[in-house]
């Protein structure tokens, strides 16, 4: 069977950032700064886009609120005014030009109403069209432990198996009420898992009874890393939920649609060799500022 090359990545960035209030009254959480391993200050969303492009993605769609469209366009498409550009170091002048080139690969999409993560993904349907696509979180940055980026690892697995892939990591029982968790059977121990269930924010009791995976330490569980490679059938599941007004916690969610897609087609979990840094909560953002710069192995920018 011919495998369709993955060209596009979708990054939802239309949330309100309530956990980082009041800072998010004035700065979108996706634009919060981090310092990369080269010592360059950049907004979170830029680090995510660079992760995608460095892995071979050629088009990135960022889903934002309509009123924020101009901010993101300015970041990726508008150079500084000449008098400000002149004040930049030669290295940053070169990086500014690189940003414009990167902007040619970025499309800004909109979510007119903030109706949940699943709804934000659905807003990219017409742009994605009938292609497999990479889905990345707008407030997570990634750092590999190998020579391959976290995103490249996911793309490589898809090219091997030709169906949806969900990146996985381990989490302690104390953390799983904040994450999507999975169960399954190992195809390759500690690497590839045939998924048998995907469940959003389980209680510890539910996880102990239903989400145990062989070989994983007691009171540790396999949870979603924050990188997905999805076939376009996910949009059919999302459309059905929206048409039926099926909401969870008041919003249209992605995880239940992933579970429906898993039941319709094969779905594999992959243990990503790397770390995912959450910038969407104060404590986690603070830790990201320390760990993202200091981790020894990472993707080095070309500039």
Tab-separated table of C-alpha atoms in Angstrom:
chain	number	residue	atom	x	y	z
A	1	UNK	CA	0.000	0.000	0.000
A	2	UNK	CA	1.338	3.410	-0.963
A	3	UNK	CA	2.037	5.684	1.993
A	4	UNK	CA	1.020	9.327	1.634
A	5	UNK	CA	3.881	11.608	2.649
A	6	UNK	CA	3.023	13.784	5.637
A	7	UNK	CA	3.399	17.416	4.599
A	8	UNK	CA	1.284	19.340	7.083
A	9	UNK	CA	1.276	20.040	10.802
A	10	UNK	CA	-1.576	21.561	12.815
A	11	UNK	CA	-0.945	23.528	16.010
A	12	UNK	CA	-4.035	24.655	17.970
A	13	UNK	CA	-3.261	27.969	19.676
A	14	UNK	CA	-6.702	29.446	20.324
A	15	UNK	CA	-7.124	28.733	24.038
A	16	UNK	CA	-7.624	31.404	26.669
A	17	UNK	CA	-4.639	30.379	28.814
A	18	UNK	CA	-6.656	30.517	32.028
A	19	UNK	CA	-3.975	28.698	34.049
A	20	UNK	CA	-1.470	31.462	33.269
A	21	UNK	CA	-3.827	34.332	34.134
A	22	UNK	CA	-3.282	37.294	34.492
A	23	UNK	CA	-0.209	37.186	32.227
A	24	UNK	CA	-2.393	35.871	29.402
A	25	UNK	CA	-4.492	39.022	29.524
A	26	UNK	CA	-1.664	40.739	27.671
A	27	UNK	CA	0.437	37.914	26.120
A	28	UNK	CA	-0.873	34.753	24.461
A	29	UNK	CA	0.547	31.689	26.215
A	30	UNK	CA	1.906	30.455	22.879
A	31	UNK	CA	3.970	33.659	22.713
A	32	UNK	CA	5.545	33.279	26.148
A	33	UNK	CA	9.345	33.316	25.817
A	34	UNK	CA	11.694	30.402	26.275
A	35	UNK	CA	15.466	30.302	25.883
A	36	UNK	CA	16.822	27.679	23.505
A	37	UNK	CA	20.154	25.845	23.725
A	38	UNK	CA	21.776	28.583	21.632
A	39	UNK	CA	20.735	31.204	24.164
A	40	UNK	CA	18.166	32.758	21.825
A	41	UNK	CA	14.898	34.020	23.331
A	42	UNK	CA	11.948	32.944	21.242
A	43	UNK	CA	8.186	32.507	21.681
A	44	UNK	CA	7.003	28.990	22.408
A	45	UNK	CA	5.082	28.764	19.127
A	46	UNK	CA	8.247	29.472	17.147
A	47	UNK	CA	10.099	26.595	18.831
A	48	UNK	CA	7.200	24.283	17.939
A	49	UNK	CA	7.110	25.401	14.299
A	50	UNK	CA	10.869	24.915	14.026
A	51	UNK	CA	10.512	21.412	15.474
A	52	UNK	CA	8.009	20.567	12.737
A	53	UNK	CA	9.976	22.088	9.870
A	54	UNK	CA	13.252	20.498	10.987
A	55	UNK	CA	11.535	17.092	10.811
A	56	UNK	CA	10.524	17.550	7.172
A	57	UNK	CA	7.056	19.122	7.501
A	58	UNK	CA	6.591	21.658	4.702
A	59	UNK	CA	3.380	23.458	5.790
A	60	UNK	CA	2.237	24.455	9.280
A	61	UNK	CA	-1.295	25.603	10.142
A	62	UNK	CA	-1.727	27.477	13.423
A	63	UNK	CA	-5.311	27.729	14.725
A	64	UNK	CA	-5.879	31.013	16.611
A	65	UNK	CA	-8.697	33.227	17.796
A	66	UNK	CA	-9.748	35.713	15.075
A	67	UNK	CA	-8.665	38.704	17.158
A	68	UNK	CA	-5.176	37.204	17.536
A	69	UNK	CA	-4.627	36.568	13.848
A	70	UNK	CA	-2.670	39.790	13.334
A	71	UNK	CA	-0.249	39.002	16.195
A	72	UNK	CA	0.765	35.675	14.690
A	73	UNK	CA	0.984	37.084	11.169
A	74	UNK	CA	3.264	39.819	12.511
A	75	UNK	CA	5.558	37.245	14.122
A	76	UNK	CA	6.025	35.139	11.020
A	77	UNK	CA	5.547	37.548	8.136
A	78	UNK	CA	6.433	41.104	9.126
A	79	UNK	CA	10.079	42.145	9.607
A	80	UNK	CA	10.971	44.787	12.214
A	81	UNK	CA	10.836	48.390	11.111
A	82	UNK	CA	14.111	49.469	9.447
A	83	UNK	CA	15.217	51.575	12.406
A	84	UNK	CA	14.669	48.618	14.772
A	85	UNK	CA	16.220	46.095	12.385
A	86	UNK	CA	19.375	48.241	12.307
A	87	UNK	CA	19.736	47.855	16.081
A	88	UNK	CA	19.774	44.061	15.925
A	89	UNK	CA	23.049	42.155	16.077
A	90	UNK	CA	24.206	40.656	12.761
A	91	UNK	CA	23.147	37.242	14.056
A	92	UNK	CA	19.646	38.463	14.885
A	93	UNK	CA	19.354	40.308	11.584
A	94	UNK	CA	20.101	36.998	9.878
A	95	UNK	CA	17.571	35.270	12.134
A	96	UNK	CA	14.946	37.904	11.270
A	97	UNK	CA	15.384	37.100	7.596
A	98	UNK	CA	15.116	33.392	8.397
A	99	UNK	CA	11.826	34.112	10.199
A	100	UNK	CA	10.362	35.582	7.023
A	101	UNK	CA	11.381	32.454	5.107
A	102	UNK	CA	9.798	30.323	7.824
A	103	UNK	CA	6.650	32.435	7.579
A	104	UNK	CA	6.191	31.341	3.974
A	105	UNK	CA	5.483	27.870	5.337
A	106	UNK	CA	2.983	29.018	7.992
A	107	UNK	CA	-0.761	29.511	7.483
A	108	UNK	CA	-2.838	31.185	10.184
A	109	UNK	CA	-6.254	29.530	10.647
A	110	UNK	CA	-9.039	30.708	12.932
A	111	UNK	CA	-11.430	29.224	15.470
A	112	UNK	CA	-14.323	31.671	15.666
A	113	UNK	CA	-15.632	30.237	18.951
A	114	UNK	CA	-13.550	28.576	21.651
A	115	UNK	CA	-15.474	25.314	21.860
A	116	UNK	CA	-12.707	22.949	22.915
A	117	UNK	CA	-9.538	21.287	21.731
A	118	UNK	CA	-11.353	18.902	19.414
A	119	UNK	CA	-13.208	21.799	17.814
A	120	UNK	CA	-9.932	23.672	17.297
A	121	UNK	CA	-8.505	20.664	15.463
A	122	UNK	CA	-11.675	20.447	13.347
A	123	UNK	CA	-11.159	24.071	12.269
A	124	UNK	CA	-8.116	22.873	10.306
A	125	UNK	CA	-10.142	20.348	8.262
A	126	UNK	CA	-10.455	22.368	5.047
A	127	UNK	CA	-6.784	23.328	5.172
A	128	UNK	CA	-5.550	19.782	5.837
A	129	UNK	CA	-7.905	18.292	3.227
A	130	UNK	CA	-7.726	14.538	2.751
A	131	UNK	CA	-4.182	14.016	4.027
A	132	UNK	CA	-2.550	12.523	7.111
A	133	UNK	CA	-1.210	15.281	9.328
A	134	UNK	CA	0.943	15.928	12.357
A	135	UNK	CA	-0.835	17.394	15.387
A	136	UNK	CA	1.233	19.315	17.946
A	137	UNK	CA	0.168	21.089	21.117
A	138	UNK	CA	0.497	24.874	21.139
A	139	UNK	CA	1.926	25.033	24.654
A	140	UNK	CA	4.380	22.108	24.595
A	141	UNK	CA	7.978	22.029	23.415
A	142	UNK	CA	9.944	18.883	22.752
A	143	UNK	CA	13.556	17.781	23.198
A	144	UNK	CA	14.911	14.521	21.860
A	145	UNK	CA	17.260	12.083	23.583
A	146	UNK	CA	18.594	10.775	20.246
A	147	UNK	CA	19.912	12.078	16.949
A	148	UNK	CA	16.311	12.226	15.648
A	149	UNK	CA	13.904	14.912	16.802
A	150	UNK	CA	10.783	13.778	18.630
A	151	UNK	CA	8.682	14.789	15.635
A	152	UNK	CA	10.907	12.940	13.156
A	153	UNK	CA	10.549	9.807	15.270
A	154	UNK	CA	6.747	9.974	14.957
A	155	UNK	CA	6.926	10.587	11.212
A	156	UNK	CA	9.271	7.649	10.736
A	157	UNK	CA	6.924	5.296	12.599
A	158	UNK	CA	3.990	6.413	10.447
A	159	UNK	CA	6.007	5.746	7.304
A	160	UNK	CA	6.599	2.204	8.564
A	161	UNK	CA	3.020	1.317	9.576
A	162	UNK	CA	0.755	3.632	7.507
A	163	UNK	CA	-1.854	4.314	10.187
A	164	UNK	CA	-2.366	6.756	13.050
A	165	UNK	CA	0.385	7.081	15.652
A	166	UNK	CA	0.143	8.622	19.117
A	167	UNK	CA	3.330	9.609	20.931
A	168	UNK	CA	3.504	8.182	24.463
A	169	UNK	CA	5.386	8.762	27.686
A	170	UNK	CA	5.108	7.425	31.234
A	171	UNK	CA	3.428	9.345	34.037
A	172	UNK	CA	2.955	8.658	37.701
A	173	UNK	CA	-0.473	7.923	39.129
A	174	UNK	CA	-0.487	11.377	40.731
A	175	UNK	CA	-0.371	13.065	37.295
A	176	UNK	CA	-2.764	11.056	35.155
A	177	UNK	CA	-5.863	13.065	36.034
A	178	UNK	CA	-4.318	15.810	33.862
A	179	UNK	CA	-3.586	13.661	30.800
A	180	UNK	CA	-4.941	11.308	28.206
A	181	UNK	CA	-3.912	7.732	29.000
A	182	UNK	CA	-3.807	4.530	26.973
A	183	UNK	CA	-3.782	0.772	27.305
A	184	UNK	CA	-2.497	-1.747	24.805
A	185	UNK	CA	-0.345	-4.724	23.908
A	186	UNK	CA	3.324	-4.374	23.046
A	187	UNK	CA	4.358	-5.019	19.458
A	188	UNK	CA	7.897	-4.104	20.502
A	189	UNK	CA	8.500	-3.715	24.221
A	190	UNK	CA	8.947	-0.141	25.402
A	191	UNK	CA	8.641	1.121	21.839
A	192	UNK	CA	5.502	0.210	19.865
A	193	UNK	CA	2.115	-0.511	21.434
A	194	UNK	CA	-1.055	-1.734	19.718
A	195	UNK	CA	-3.617	0.486	21.417
A	196	UNK	CA	-6.696	-1.091	22.976
A	197	UNK	CA	-8.068	1.957	24.806
A	198	UNK	CA	-7.596	5.733	24.942
A	199	UNK	CA	-9.088	7.498	27.962
A	200	UNK	CA	-9.006	11.150	28.976
A	201	UNK	CA	-7.997	12.134	32.521
A	202	UNK	CA	-8.806	8.866	34.319
A	203	UNK	CA	-9.048	8.489	38.059
A	204	UNK	CA	-6.293	6.422	39.637
A	205	UNK	CA	-8.794	3.671	40.456
A	206	UNK	CA	-9.994	3.506	36.847
A	207	UNK	CA	-6.424	3.434	35.557
A	208	UNK	CA	-5.407	0.664	37.935
A	209	UNK	CA	-8.332	-1.448	36.797
A	210	UNK	CA	-8.341	-0.702	33.068
A	211	UNK	CA	-5.139	0.942	31.877
A	212	UNK	CA	-2.349	-1.291	33.139
A	213	UNK	CA	0.286	-2.131	30.513
A	214	UNK	CA	2.631	-5.082	30.906
A	215	UNK	CA	6.147	-4.154	31.976
A	216	UNK	CA	5.262	-0.653	33.210
A	217	UNK	CA	6.111	0.008	36.867
A	218	UNK	CA	3.375	-0.128	39.474
A	219	UNK	CA	1.393	3.105	39.616
A	220	UNK	CA	2.936	4.366	36.394
A	221	UNK	CA	0.854	4.596	33.236
A	222	UNK	CA	1.309	5.343	29.559
A	223	UNK	CA	0.040	8.806	28.679
A	224	UNK	CA	-0.121	10.966	25.581
A	225	UNK	CA	3.167	12.761	24.910
A	226	UNK	CA	1.690	15.653	22.930
A	227	UNK	CA	2.527	14.551	19.373
A	228	UNK	CA	0.043	12.777	17.100
A	229	UNK	CA	0.147	11.565	13.505
A	230	UNK	CA	-3.491	11.300	12.451
A	231	UNK	CA	-5.292	10.153	9.339
A	232	UNK	CA	-7.992	12.508	7.982
A	233	UNK	CA	-10.718	10.146	9.277
A	234	UNK	CA	-10.358	11.940	12.601
A	235	UNK	CA	-12.302	14.831	11.055
A	236	UNK	CA	-15.299	12.554	10.441
A	237	UNK	CA	-15.361	11.649	14.137
A	238	UNK	CA	-15.045	15.296	15.157
A	239	UNK	CA	-17.761	16.361	12.696
A	240	UNK	CA	-20.170	13.774	14.132
A	241	UNK	CA	-19.589	15.031	17.682
A	242	UNK	CA	-20.134	18.639	16.617
A	243	UNK	CA	-23.279	17.840	14.618
A	244	UNK	CA	-24.683	15.833	17.546
A	245	UNK	CA	-23.558	18.508	20.030
A	246	UNK	CA	-21.768	15.795	22.010
A	247	UNK	CA	-19.700	17.686	24.554
A	248	UNK	CA	-17.538	16.611	27.449
A	249	UNK	CA	-16.934	19.072	30.265
A	250	UNK	CA	-18.844	21.571	28.120
A	251	UNK	CA	-16.543	21.321	25.096
A	252	UNK	CA	-15.821	19.203	22.040
A	253	UNK	CA	-12.876	17.018	22.983
A	254	UNK	CA	-10.278	15.197	20.903
A	255	UNK	CA	-9.567	12.135	23.046
A	256	UNK	CA	-12.986	10.496	22.690
A	257	UNK	CA	-12.683	10.940	18.915
A	258	UNK	CA	-9.263	9.305	19.012
A	259	UNK	CA	-10.867	6.342	20.772
A	260	UNK	CA	-13.543	6.165	18.056
A	261	UNK	CA	-10.876	6.325	15.357
A	262	UNK	CA	-8.956	3.562	17.135
A	263	UNK	CA	-12.054	1.352	17.002
A	264	UNK	CA	-12.491	2.037	13.287
A	265	UNK	CA	-8.875	1.558	12.270
A	266	UNK	CA	-5.526	0.459	13.621
A	267	UNK	CA	-3.741	2.848	15.950
A	268	UNK	CA	-0.248	2.503	17.365
A	269	UNK	CA	1.338	4.143	20.371
A	270	UNK	CA	5.023	5.003	20.199
A	271	UNK	CA	7.261	5.628	23.203
A	272	UNK	CA	8.963	8.864	22.198
A	273	UNK	CA	12.666	8.973	22.973
A	274	UNK	CA	12.724	12.440	24.439
A	275	UNK	CA	10.992	14.854	26.769
A	276	UNK	CA	7.906	17.008	26.424
A	277	UNK	CA	7.938	20.319	28.296
A	278	UNK	CA	4.595	21.871	29.260
A	279	UNK	CA	4.519	25.669	29.176
A	280	UNK	CA	0.795	25.962	29.903
A	281	UNK	CA	0.939	25.908	33.725
A	282	UNK	CA	2.992	28.218	35.985
A	283	UNK	CA	5.108	25.571	37.746
A	284	UNK	CA	5.660	23.582	34.552
A	285	UNK	CA	6.547	26.743	32.612
A	286	UNK	CA	9.107	27.693	35.248
A	287	UNK	CA	10.670	24.230	35.043
A	288	UNK	CA	10.667	24.395	31.241
A	289	UNK	CA	12.667	27.622	31.374
A	290	UNK	CA	15.351	25.694	33.263
A	291	UNK	CA	15.278	22.280	31.586
A	292	UNK	CA	14.664	23.172	27.917
A	293	UNK	CA	17.866	25.211	27.697
A	294	UNK	CA	19.998	22.942	29.820
A	295	UNK	CA	19.205	19.516	28.371
A	296	UNK	CA	22.329	18.442	26.537
A	297	UNK	CA	20.892	16.825	23.406
A	298	UNK	CA	18.522	18.734	21.165
A	299	UNK	CA	17.721	20.010	17.748
A	300	UNK	CA	20.234	22.676	16.796
A	301	UNK	CA	18.984	25.520	14.662
A	302	UNK	CA	20.672	26.073	11.317
A	303	UNK	CA	21.293	29.697	12.244
